C-alpha cells in the first residue's frame, strides 16, 4: 500500500529506555518504568491509581473481576464497540444488554439507558468512541440513582475531556489501550484507571495472580501469599520502557494528530455537506483525543465501493465494529436485528481513513483528492 491505514511510531527515546530497562536487570512487570508510566498517568489524570496491564482487554477483565460480576448479572454495553468490551463481562457469566448509539457521536445513547435497567443490572460501560466523550453527566446521574457502577472503556480517549474533566476519570474505573493503533503505544498494552480508592488494593491483588505481592514489596506484610482470585495482567518492563517514551512525548504526538484530523475535516467538509456524508461530530463541551478520522457514507454499497476505490489507488481505509447485537454471540444473548438501528446502520456505512502520527500533508492530499474524485 502506498498509504497504509496505520504505521507505528517511535518518538525517539524508546530504544534508550529499553536499554535502560535491560541495564536495570528488571525485565518482569512492576519495575521502574512501569512505576514511571503509572505515576505520569496518575498525575495527568489526577486519579488515585493507574495500573498498567497487558491490554485494554485485560484491563476490562480485571474491572469485571473487581466488580464481582456473577452469572445472571446484566451489563449494559453499546452495540457499537469492540468485542473485548462485552467479552470481559460475559466471561464472568454476565448477560449483555445492548444499547444503541447516538447518531451524531456514535456514543452510547444516554436517552435509552434508563429503560434498559432491570433489578439485575450491575454495570454500564460507556465507550468514548473515537476519543469523543459520552454524555457523562446524564449517564452518571442515572447510574447513581439505580446503584449501578460505571466502567468507562476509554481505549480511544486518553487525554480527551468532557466538560474540562479527563475521560477515564468519571466511572469507578476506566480502561486504556496502548495497542499499536492507539495514540500512545507499546505494541500491545493497556491500563486500568482506578478512580474509587476503595478498589485500589484489590485491583493490585487481582492483577498479581491473587496475591498480596504489591503489599509485600511495599513492606506492608512480611510475606506474600494467595489471598483472592486473580490472574497475571502485568506487562514486562520492556513494554513499559517503550510506552514511557511515548507518554513523555504525549503533547508532541497530540499536536501531530490534531493537525491530521483538522486537515481532513477542513478539506472534506464541503464535499461531505454536499454529498450527505457524515463527518465526526465533536460536541462543544468535549475536547476530543484525536484518535481517528472516520466518515459515514450514505449506504453499504457506497462504503464498500469507496474502500475498493481507495485500495485501487494504494490507500488503505477500513471499516470498524460489526454490531454486537446481531453477531453470532450477541444473538445467543437475545440480540436481534432492529434492536439497535443506529449502530446497525452506521456499522455498514462507516470507513476510517489513514491516520497515524507521521502521515504527511501531501499523502493526506492524495487521500482527499481520491475521495473527492469518488463522490458519494
Ligand atoms: C473500544 C475498545 N475497547 C477495547 C479494545 C481492546 O483493546 P486492546 O487491543 O488493548 O485489548 C479496543 C481495541 O481497539 C477498542 O476499540
Tab-separated table of C-alpha atoms and ligand atoms in Angstrom:
chain	number	residue	atom	x	y	z
A	1	UNK	CA	0.000	0.000	0.000
A	2	UNK	CA	1.194	3.479	-0.845
A	3	UNK	CA	-0.589	4.950	2.145
A	4	UNK	CA	-1.256	2.465	4.950
A	5	UNK	CA	-4.092	2.800	7.424
A	6	UNK	CA	-1.714	2.810	10.382
A	7	UNK	CA	2.042	2.979	10.832
A	8	UNK	CA	3.698	2.510	14.235
A	9	UNK	CA	5.622	5.489	15.500
A	10	UNK	CA	8.648	5.842	17.757
A	11	UNK	CA	9.114	9.225	19.402
A	12	UNK	CA	12.895	8.824	19.769
A	13	UNK	CA	13.617	7.652	23.313
A	14	UNK	CA	12.111	4.151	23.056
A	15	UNK	CA	15.355	2.247	22.425
A	16	UNK	CA	17.299	4.205	25.036
A	17	UNK	CA	14.677	3.373	27.656
A	18	UNK	CA	14.563	-0.292	26.638
A	19	UNK	CA	18.358	-0.363	27.035
A	20	UNK	CA	17.941	1.190	30.489
A	21	UNK	CA	15.372	-1.449	31.397
A	22	UNK	CA	17.877	-4.135	30.401
A	23	UNK	CA	20.614	-2.407	32.410
A	24	UNK	CA	18.259	-2.241	35.389
A	25	UNK	CA	18.221	-6.055	35.300
A	26	UNK	CA	14.479	-5.931	35.837
A	27	UNK	CA	12.509	-7.221	32.879
A	28	UNK	CA	9.377	-8.574	34.534
A	29	UNK	CA	6.472	-6.314	35.494
A	30	UNK	CA	6.202	-3.520	38.057
A	31	UNK	CA	9.778	-2.266	37.711
A	32	UNK	CA	10.902	1.375	37.491
A	33	UNK	CA	9.433	2.046	34.023
A	34	UNK	CA	6.038	0.603	34.947
A	35	UNK	CA	6.004	2.858	38.015
A	36	UNK	CA	7.011	5.889	35.926
A	37	UNK	CA	4.241	5.253	33.399
A	38	UNK	CA	1.712	4.781	36.168
A	39	UNK	CA	2.632	7.928	38.076
A	40	UNK	CA	2.766	10.003	34.889
A	41	UNK	CA	-0.781	8.879	34.101
A	42	UNK	CA	-1.949	9.333	37.702
A	43	UNK	CA	-0.725	12.938	37.620
A	44	UNK	CA	-2.022	13.642	34.146
A	45	UNK	CA	-5.488	12.322	35.003
A	46	UNK	CA	-5.404	13.317	38.679
A	47	UNK	CA	-6.580	9.868	39.822
A	48	UNK	CA	-5.630	7.717	42.828
A	49	UNK	CA	-4.238	4.739	40.898
A	50	UNK	CA	-3.298	3.586	37.416
A	51	UNK	CA	-2.146	0.010	36.868
A	52	UNK	CA	-0.507	-0.935	33.584
A	53	UNK	CA	-1.914	-4.104	32.039
A	54	UNK	CA	-1.066	-6.278	29.076
A	55	UNK	CA	-4.000	-4.869	27.069
A	56	UNK	CA	-7.223	-2.942	27.356
A	57	UNK	CA	-8.956	-6.306	27.015
A	58	UNK	CA	-7.198	-7.460	30.198
A	59	UNK	CA	-7.953	-4.184	31.971
A	60	UNK	CA	-11.641	-4.777	31.194
A	61	UNK	CA	-11.386	-8.340	32.523
A	62	UNK	CA	-9.726	-7.018	35.659
A	63	UNK	CA	-12.554	-4.499	36.079
A	64	UNK	CA	-15.190	-7.245	35.760
A	65	UNK	CA	-13.350	-9.362	38.369
A	66	UNK	CA	-13.116	-6.383	40.719
A	67	UNK	CA	-16.830	-5.708	40.465
A	68	UNK	CA	-17.533	-9.367	41.310
A	69	UNK	CA	-19.700	-9.730	38.239
A	70	UNK	CA	-21.625	-13.014	38.623
A	71	UNK	CA	-23.724	-15.331	36.489
A	72	UNK	CA	-27.087	-13.709	35.806
A	73	UNK	CA	-25.891	-10.134	36.279
A	74	UNK	CA	-26.727	-7.772	33.449
A	75	UNK	CA	-24.258	-5.341	31.941
A	76	UNK	CA	-25.292	-2.590	29.527
A	77	UNK	CA	-22.889	-2.358	26.575
A	78	UNK	CA	-23.113	-0.258	23.406
A	79	UNK	CA	-23.886	-2.384	20.341
A	80	UNK	CA	-21.203	-0.411	18.527
A	81	UNK	CA	-17.967	-1.378	20.240
A	82	UNK	CA	-15.090	-3.837	20.164
A	83	UNK	CA	-15.754	-7.396	21.335
A	84	UNK	CA	-13.486	-7.012	24.367
A	85	UNK	CA	-15.896	-4.546	25.996
A	86	UNK	CA	-18.543	-7.239	26.159
A	87	UNK	CA	-16.358	-10.374	26.470
A	88	UNK	CA	-14.827	-9.221	29.751
A	89	UNK	CA	-18.245	-9.352	31.424
A	90	UNK	CA	-19.570	-12.392	29.558
A	91	UNK	CA	-16.503	-14.305	30.800
A	92	UNK	CA	-17.794	-13.735	34.363
A	93	UNK	CA	-21.233	-15.091	33.376
A	94	UNK	CA	-22.994	-11.771	32.805
A	95	UNK	CA	-25.728	-11.263	30.253
A	96	UNK	CA	-25.000	-8.325	27.957
A	97	UNK	CA	-27.829	-5.920	27.249
A	98	UNK	CA	-27.079	-3.940	24.108
A	99	UNK	CA	-27.796	-0.244	23.941
A	100	UNK	CA	-27.957	1.740	20.719
A	101	UNK	CA	-25.667	4.669	19.976
A	102	UNK	CA	-26.348	8.332	19.223
A	103	UNK	CA	-26.434	9.150	15.504
A	104	UNK	CA	-24.037	12.094	15.979
A	105	UNK	CA	-21.114	10.955	18.174
A	106	UNK	CA	-21.810	7.206	17.827
A	107	UNK	CA	-21.527	7.001	21.605
A	108	UNK	CA	-23.965	5.144	23.831
A	109	UNK	CA	-27.330	6.930	23.631
A	110	UNK	CA	-27.931	8.064	27.199
A	111	UNK	CA	-31.637	8.641	26.455
A	112	UNK	CA	-32.037	4.858	26.013
A	113	UNK	CA	-30.239	3.919	29.217
A	114	UNK	CA	-32.911	4.036	31.890
A	115	UNK	CA	-35.463	1.778	30.128
A	116	UNK	CA	-32.796	-0.942	29.797
A	117	UNK	CA	-32.078	-1.068	33.530
A	118	UNK	CA	-33.510	-4.034	35.431
A	119	UNK	CA	-33.059	-5.239	39.021
A	120	UNK	CA	-30.187	-7.414	37.713
A	121	UNK	CA	-28.233	-4.558	36.085
A	122	UNK	CA	-24.833	-4.152	37.723
A	123	UNK	CA	-22.797	-2.058	35.314
A	124	UNK	CA	-22.925	0.203	32.301
A	125	UNK	CA	-19.873	0.576	30.072
A	126	UNK	CA	-19.714	3.842	28.110
A	127	UNK	CA	-17.195	3.705	25.254
A	128	UNK	CA	-15.821	7.117	24.241
A	129	UNK	CA	-15.844	6.341	20.535
A	130	UNK	CA	-13.012	7.944	18.559
A	131	UNK	CA	-11.961	9.704	21.778
A	132	UNK	CA	-15.065	11.904	21.947
A	133	UNK	CA	-16.738	11.887	25.369
A	134	UNK	CA	-20.083	10.206	26.066
A	135	UNK	CA	-22.731	12.318	27.829
A	136	UNK	CA	-21.297	11.517	31.242
A	137	UNK	CA	-23.487	13.868	33.325
A	138	UNK	CA	-26.666	12.018	32.431
A	139	UNK	CA	-25.049	8.566	32.442
A	140	UNK	CA	-23.621	9.119	35.939
A	141	UNK	CA	-26.874	10.581	37.256
A	142	UNK	CA	-28.911	7.583	36.023
A	143	UNK	CA	-26.299	5.067	37.207
A	144	UNK	CA	-26.134	6.603	40.669
A	145	UNK	CA	-29.896	6.688	41.052
A	146	UNK	CA	-30.061	2.951	40.252
A	147	UNK	CA	-26.950	1.913	42.183
A	148	UNK	CA	-25.140	0.829	39.010
A	149	UNK	CA	-21.372	1.014	38.544
A	150	UNK	CA	-19.913	2.856	35.561
A	151	UNK	CA	-16.776	1.467	33.894
A	152	UNK	CA	-15.503	3.652	31.052
A	153	UNK	CA	-13.934	1.867	28.106
A	154	UNK	CA	-11.530	4.670	27.226
A	155	UNK	CA	-9.460	2.675	24.724
A	156	UNK	CA	-9.642	5.620	22.289
A	157	UNK	CA	-9.878	8.566	24.612
A	158	UNK	CA	-6.719	9.146	26.643
A	159	UNK	CA	-6.249	12.938	27.074
A	160	UNK	CA	-9.745	13.684	25.814
A	161	UNK	CA	-12.070	15.684	28.076
A	162	UNK	CA	-15.772	16.034	28.803
A	163	UNK	CA	-16.632	19.416	30.299
A	164	UNK	CA	-12.990	20.075	31.288
A	165	UNK	CA	-12.637	16.712	33.081
A	166	UNK	CA	-10.435	13.965	31.652
A	167	UNK	CA	-12.083	10.977	30.009
A	168	UNK	CA	-11.350	7.926	32.109
A	169	UNK	CA	-11.981	9.716	35.406
A	170	UNK	CA	-15.786	9.517	35.587
A	171	UNK	CA	-16.533	5.861	36.338
A	172	UNK	CA	-15.345	3.896	39.360
A	173	UNK	CA	-12.821	2.517	36.857
A	174	UNK	CA	-11.730	3.092	33.268
A	175	UNK	CA	-9.637	1.114	30.827
A	176	UNK	CA	-6.987	2.336	28.379
A	177	UNK	CA	-5.368	0.708	25.348
A	178	UNK	CA	-1.790	1.015	24.161
A	179	UNK	CA	-2.258	-1.225	21.153
A	180	UNK	CA	-0.279	-0.331	18.040
A	181	UNK	CA	-3.184	1.594	16.516
A	182	UNK	CA	-3.629	3.879	19.534
A	183	UNK	CA	-2.190	7.387	20.034
A	184	UNK	CA	0.386	6.079	22.531
A	185	UNK	CA	1.551	2.535	22.158
A	186	UNK	CA	3.862	-0.254	23.204
A	187	UNK	CA	2.550	-2.695	20.594
A	188	UNK	CA	0.145	-4.440	22.939
A	189	UNK	CA	-0.667	-2.869	26.277
A	190	UNK	CA	-3.280	-1.222	28.422
A	191	UNK	CA	-4.088	0.232	31.809
A	192	UNK	CA	-6.746	0.119	34.462
A	193	UNK	CA	-7.545	3.550	35.863
A	194	UNK	CA	-8.913	3.099	39.383
A	195	UNK	CA	-10.912	6.140	40.410
A	196	UNK	CA	-12.548	4.676	43.508
A	197	UNK	CA	-9.771	4.421	46.132
A	198	UNK	CA	-11.633	1.531	47.815
A	199	UNK	CA	-10.880	-0.634	44.780
A	200	UNK	CA	-7.133	0.016	44.622
A	201	UNK	CA	-5.837	-2.668	46.969
A	202	UNK	CA	-7.937	-5.464	45.487
A	203	UNK	CA	-7.063	-4.298	41.946
A	204	UNK	CA	-3.380	-4.775	42.770
A	205	UNK	CA	-4.079	-8.226	44.205
A	206	UNK	CA	-6.141	-9.491	41.264
A	207	UNK	CA	-3.573	-8.141	38.793
A	208	UNK	CA	-0.827	-10.003	40.711
A	209	UNK	CA	-2.311	-13.518	40.442
A	210	UNK	CA	-4.494	-13.088	43.524
A	211	UNK	CA	-1.524	-12.468	45.815
A	212	UNK	CA	-0.667	-9.556	48.101
A	213	UNK	CA	2.742	-9.238	46.438
A	214	UNK	CA	2.436	-5.456	45.988
A	215	UNK	CA	1.894	-5.009	49.744
A	216	UNK	CA	4.892	-7.260	50.389
A	217	UNK	CA	7.139	-5.118	48.158
A	218	UNK	CA	5.964	-2.005	49.976
A	219	UNK	CA	6.949	-3.664	53.264
A	220	UNK	CA	3.342	-3.754	54.492
A	221	UNK	CA	3.364	-7.543	55.074
A	222	UNK	CA	6.371	-9.772	55.803
A	223	UNK	CA	5.467	-12.481	53.276
A	224	UNK	CA	3.120	-12.684	50.375
A	225	UNK	CA	0.503	-15.293	49.779
A	226	UNK	CA	-2.652	-16.239	47.875
A	227	UNK	CA	-5.453	-14.015	49.179
A	228	UNK	CA	-8.011	-13.750	46.353
A	229	UNK	CA	-8.801	-14.872	42.817
A	230	UNK	CA	-6.568	-13.289	40.200
A	231	UNK	CA	-4.568	-13.582	37.048
A	232	UNK	CA	-1.411	-12.137	35.510
A	233	UNK	CA	-2.044	-8.802	33.864
A	234	UNK	CA	1.399	-7.179	34.214
A	235	UNK	CA	3.273	-6.059	31.121
A	236	UNK	CA	7.037	-6.537	31.106
A	237	UNK	CA	9.408	-3.639	31.754
A	238	UNK	CA	10.476	-3.716	28.096
A	239	UNK	CA	6.955	-2.728	27.107
A	240	UNK	CA	6.698	-0.154	29.888
A	241	UNK	CA	10.020	1.394	28.785
A	242	UNK	CA	8.715	1.746	25.217
A	243	UNK	CA	5.445	3.172	26.490
A	244	UNK	CA	7.129	5.669	28.804
A	245	UNK	CA	8.902	7.273	25.830
A	246	UNK	CA	5.539	7.613	24.100
A	247	UNK	CA	3.792	9.051	27.131
A	248	UNK	CA	6.575	11.572	27.665
A	249	UNK	CA	6.059	12.725	24.067
A	250	UNK	CA	2.281	12.983	24.522
A	251	UNK	CA	1.958	16.684	23.747
A	252	UNK	CA	4.013	16.390	20.571
A	253	UNK	CA	2.052	13.321	19.465
A	254	UNK	CA	-1.257	15.057	20.099
A	255	UNK	CA	-0.135	18.102	18.103
A	256	UNK	CA	0.697	15.862	15.143
A	257	UNK	CA	-2.636	14.096	15.378
A	258	UNK	CA	-4.643	17.277	15.753
A	259	UNK	CA	-3.097	18.641	12.569
A	260	UNK	CA	-4.024	15.494	10.655
A	261	UNK	CA	-7.591	15.490	11.989
A	262	UNK	CA	-8.118	19.190	11.269
A	263	UNK	CA	-6.726	18.837	7.752
A	264	UNK	CA	-9.137	16.011	6.902
A	265	UNK	CA	-12.045	17.900	8.419
A	266	UNK	CA	-11.301	21.181	6.616
A	267	UNK	CA	-10.817	19.554	3.222
A	268	UNK	CA	-13.748	17.154	3.379
A	269	UNK	CA	-16.284	19.460	4.967
A	270	UNK	CA	-17.860	20.991	1.865
A	271	UNK	CA	-17.839	17.730	-0.052
A	272	UNK	CA	-19.436	15.880	2.872
A	273	UNK	CA	-22.118	18.529	3.236
A	274	UNK	CA	-22.934	18.434	-0.488
A	275	UNK	CA	-22.954	14.636	-0.655
A	276	UNK	CA	-24.814	13.938	2.575
A	277	UNK	CA	-21.786	12.205	4.065
A	278	UNK	CA	-21.455	12.401	7.853
A	279	UNK	CA	-18.200	13.643	9.362
A	280	UNK	CA	-17.279	13.116	13.030
A	281	UNK	CA	-19.255	15.256	15.469
A	282	UNK	CA	-17.408	16.717	18.466
A	283	UNK	CA	-19.826	18.466	20.845
A	284	UNK	CA	-18.691	21.881	22.009
A	285	UNK	CA	-18.216	20.668	25.603
A	286	UNK	CA	-15.903	17.825	24.517
A	287	UNK	CA	-12.177	18.021	23.867
A	288	UNK	CA	-11.526	15.062	21.631
A	289	UNK	CA	-8.437	12.828	21.817
A	290	UNK	CA	-7.681	12.898	18.062
A	291	UNK	CA	-7.690	9.140	17.871
A	292	UNK	CA	-9.158	8.556	14.411
A	293	UNK	CA	-10.893	10.126	11.452
A	294	UNK	CA	-13.963	8.394	10.035
A	295	UNK	CA	-16.661	9.253	7.534
A	296	UNK	CA	-20.145	7.738	7.330
A	297	UNK	CA	-21.292	7.156	3.739
A	298	UNK	CA	-24.925	7.015	2.632
A	299	UNK	CA	-25.051	3.242	2.035
A	300	UNK	CA	-23.164	-0.024	2.480
A	301	UNK	CA	-22.617	-0.244	-1.292
A	302	UNK	CA	-21.073	3.228	-1.425
A	303	UNK	CA	-18.886	2.491	1.608
A	304	UNK	CA	-17.558	-0.726	0.079
A	305	UNK	CA	-17.071	0.961	-3.287
A	306	UNK	CA	-15.102	3.778	-1.631
A	307	UNK	CA	-12.835	1.314	0.200
A	308	UNK	CA	-12.248	-0.514	-3.107
A	309	UNK	CA	-11.651	2.780	-4.960
A	310	UNK	CA	-9.067	3.907	-2.394
A	311	UNK	CA	-7.444	0.470	-2.417
A	312	UNK	CA	-7.030	0.676	-6.190
A	313	UNK	CA	-5.115	3.906	-5.581
A	314	UNK	CA	-2.876	2.278	-2.976
A	315	UNK	CA	-4.710	3.773	0.016
A	316	UNK	CA	-5.789	1.576	2.885
A	317	UNK	CA	-9.067	2.544	4.542
A	318	UNK	CA	-11.017	0.251	6.835
A	319	UNK	CA	-14.439	-0.236	8.355
A	320	UNK	CA	-14.885	-0.692	12.086
A	321	UNK	CA	-17.035	-2.683	14.510
A	322	UNK	CA	-19.815	-5.048	13.499
A	323	UNK	CA	-22.981	-4.513	15.598
A	324	UNK	CA	-22.719	-6.816	18.607
A	325	UNK	CA	-26.460	-7.404	18.964
A	326	UNK	CA	-26.633	-9.191	15.601
A	327	UNK	CA	-23.323	-11.037	15.924
A	328	UNK	CA	-23.414	-14.814	16.435
A	329	UNK	CA	-22.706	-14.423	20.152
A	330	UNK	CA	-24.988	-11.415	20.511
A	331	UNK	CA	-27.913	-13.429	19.123
A	332	UNK	CA	-27.302	-16.129	21.741
A	333	UNK	CA	-27.976	-13.445	24.333
A	334	UNK	CA	-31.258	-12.491	22.681
A	335	UNK	CA	-29.946	-9.771	20.355
A	336	UNK	CA	-31.807	-9.397	17.077
A	337	UNK	CA	-31.839	-7.130	14.034
A	338	UNK	CA	-33.649	-3.873	14.664
A	339	UNK	CA	-32.747	-3.692	18.381
A	340	UNK	CA	-30.054	-1.072	17.786
A	341	UNK	CA	-30.949	0.553	14.452
A	342	UNK	CA	-28.370	3.347	14.578
A	343	UNK	CA	-25.477	1.003	15.338
A	344	UNK	CA	-26.674	-1.469	12.710
A	345	UNK	CA	-26.877	1.218	10.053
A	346	UNK	CA	-23.645	3.054	10.923
A	347	UNK	CA	-21.574	-0.159	11.020
A	348	UNK	CA	-22.426	-0.737	7.375
A	349	UNK	CA	-21.532	2.764	6.264
A	350	UNK	CA	-18.514	3.838	8.289
A	351	UNK	CA	-14.996	3.999	6.884
A	352	UNK	CA	-11.840	5.038	8.737
A	353	UNK	CA	-9.197	6.953	6.817
A	354	UNK	CA	-5.421	6.534	7.176
A	355	UNK	CA	-4.441	8.140	10.472
A	356	UNK	CA	-1.004	7.893	12.059
A	357	UNK	CA	1.441	10.364	13.565
A	358	UNK	CA	3.728	10.632	10.553
A	359	UNK	CA	1.030	10.897	7.890
A	360	UNK	CA	2.191	13.802	5.745
A	361	UNK	CA	0.046	16.580	4.379
A	362	UNK	CA	0.930	15.524	0.823
A	363	UNK	CA	-0.235	11.956	1.491
A	364	UNK	CA	-3.374	13.300	3.088
A	365	UNK	CA	-3.954	15.429	-0.008
A	366	UNK	CA	-3.787	12.238	-2.114
A	367	UNK	CA	-6.377	10.578	0.140
A	368	UNK	CA	-8.636	13.633	-0.018
A	369	UNK	CA	-8.341	14.029	-3.811
A	370	UNK	CA	-9.193	10.364	-4.241
A	371	UNK	CA	-12.280	10.742	-2.058
A	372	UNK	CA	-13.439	13.895	-3.845
A	373	UNK	CA	-12.958	12.141	-7.162
A	374	UNK	CA	-15.120	9.227	-5.936
A	375	UNK	CA	-18.024	11.451	-4.876
A	376	UNK	CA	-20.611	9.568	-2.836
B	1	LIG	C1	-13.395	0.338	22.395
B	1	LIG	C2	-12.319	-0.686	22.528
B	1	LIG	N1	-12.179	-1.343	23.689
B	1	LIG	C3	-11.217	-2.258	23.870
B	1	LIG	C4	-10.319	-2.567	22.877
B	1	LIG	C5	-9.268	-3.605	23.112
B	1	LIG	O1	-8.011	-3.040	23.235
B	1	LIG	P1	-6.689	-3.957	23.332
B	1	LIG	O2	-6.297	-4.304	21.932
B	1	LIG	O3	-5.680	-3.073	24.013
B	1	LIG	O4	-7.034	-5.140	24.153
B	1	LIG	C6	-10.431	-1.920	21.640
B	1	LIG	C7	-9.482	-2.221	20.564
B	1	LIG	O5	-9.209	-1.465	19.690
B	1	LIG	C8	-11.450	-0.959	21.458
B	1	LIG	O6	-11.622	-0.322	20.281
